[in-house]
Amino acid sequence: MSGRPGGQEKEHTEQAPGGDEAGDTVRRPPILLLTPVDLDTNGIGALFLRELLSSSPLDIVVQREPQYLMENGVMGGRFGSLARATSNRVPFFHALRLRLFGIFSLDRRVAAVSAAADALGAKTIWITASSPEVILVAERLAAMGRDLRVMVWDDPSYSAYNLGLDPSFQHELMERFGVLLKKARRISVIGRNMQEMYAAKYGVCSNIIRHGIDIKNIYSRKSSVNKNEINIVFAGSLYSKMEWNCFISALESVGFKLDNIKIKVSFIGDFPVTGARRSTGVNFLGRKSFQEAMSILSEMDIGYLPYWFDSSHETVARTSFPSKLSAYAIAGLAVFHHAPAYTEVTTLMQRLPFGVACPSLEGSDIIDCVRELIDMLFTDKCIQARQDLLDKEIDKDVMNYRFSFFLS
């Protein structure tokens, strides 16, 4: 179990109800965080958790629940990366691995987590429901009457799909997840669509906690605006390849020029080896550090944000809140959201028009949406909506306030 930095105690006290003027206090018991996330990495989940931990005055101790059989032996050794990549291509590998976890390890892991909480004196266990193993362990802990606070970033059906779990195991996992939510003391979700879906499906209430950004550190925008040239950028990992291909094909069809306005497209990150269309009209900038990427973004006008149109990704498209939206917003970009009409970002844009949602893969429709966004790009309405997005949805103070309630 990994503990506090340096293994030192961090005491948090609260004034007791009815305390006198001297400030009678009671010590808040520690909280145990159970997560599959390695906090020493630079993934989105690790960054999110580090922000929450550093901002909280509470005594929170982290216990990591790694993927079963994936981080030891052959999977965790010298050839681990190759073995893990190969395993994702073997049908039913992960279903078999997780069934073995249920048979040989689940009871032991539940007992270990329960014992760790008791040793700490932790009444509350905060879990991130971001792996099947954690969901299975947490559901057992909830059945024992533990005070669980469940944080959901992506619906588990997404990880089940990525792991290639068979329908039978997917159904079992989602059943366990539903039981967990119903028994949890508090639940946090990533957006309104997920909040409404879980309320309808499981009859539970939840609050929204997103990765917050210190909006006082907003990057300075470029000093001048050239309205004869529009710069569109994509930053990060590209998963929605078909959507990207249609977008680039549409721009190629008009020669990257629209109403005498030159359209320049830049790509920050590692471009996919297969499946995604390369174009001479795109400037491929490669991988950049966070600071370098943000500096480049601040020189752009529009952030391209695609999501899958195919039905197999409907749940994740409907319920996810993409982290790159925060980066685009803090860099001062309007957003071209290329996705079905049911996504979380589309719902958010209906309240805060900080960009345009394009729910089509047809070239003519894409061009119409690009033209619409260019027309609204420098309007006060768009600029104010982007500021409202930062203030009301992405600000770090909003995250901290909601997180404080989540653990209260």
mmCIF file of C-alpha atoms in Angstrom, residues 170-180:
data_model
loop_
_atom_site.group_PDB
_atom_site.id
_atom_site.type_symbol
_atom_site.label_atom_id
_atom_site.label_comp_id
_atom_site.label_asym_id
_atom_site.label_seq_id
_atom_site.Cartn_x
_atom_site.Cartn_y
_atom_site.Cartn_z
ATOM 1 C CA GLN A 170 -19.943 -7.799 -19.637
ATOM 2 C CA HIS A 171 -23.470 -8.400 -18.355
ATOM 3 C CA GLU A 172 -22.158 -9.730 -15.042
ATOM 4 C CA LEU A 173 -19.786 -6.763 -14.641
ATOM 5 C CA MET A 174 -22.539 -4.219 -15.311
ATOM 6 C CA GLU A 175 -24.853 -6.010 -12.871
ATOM 7 C CA ARG A 176 -22.184 -5.763 -10.155
ATOM 8 C CA PHE A 177 -21.604 -2.123 -11.040
ATOM 9 C CA GLY A 178 -25.301 -1.371 -10.668
ATOM 10 C CA VAL A 179 -25.406 -3.028 -7.252
ATOM 11 C CA LEU A 180 -22.332 -1.021 -6.222
#
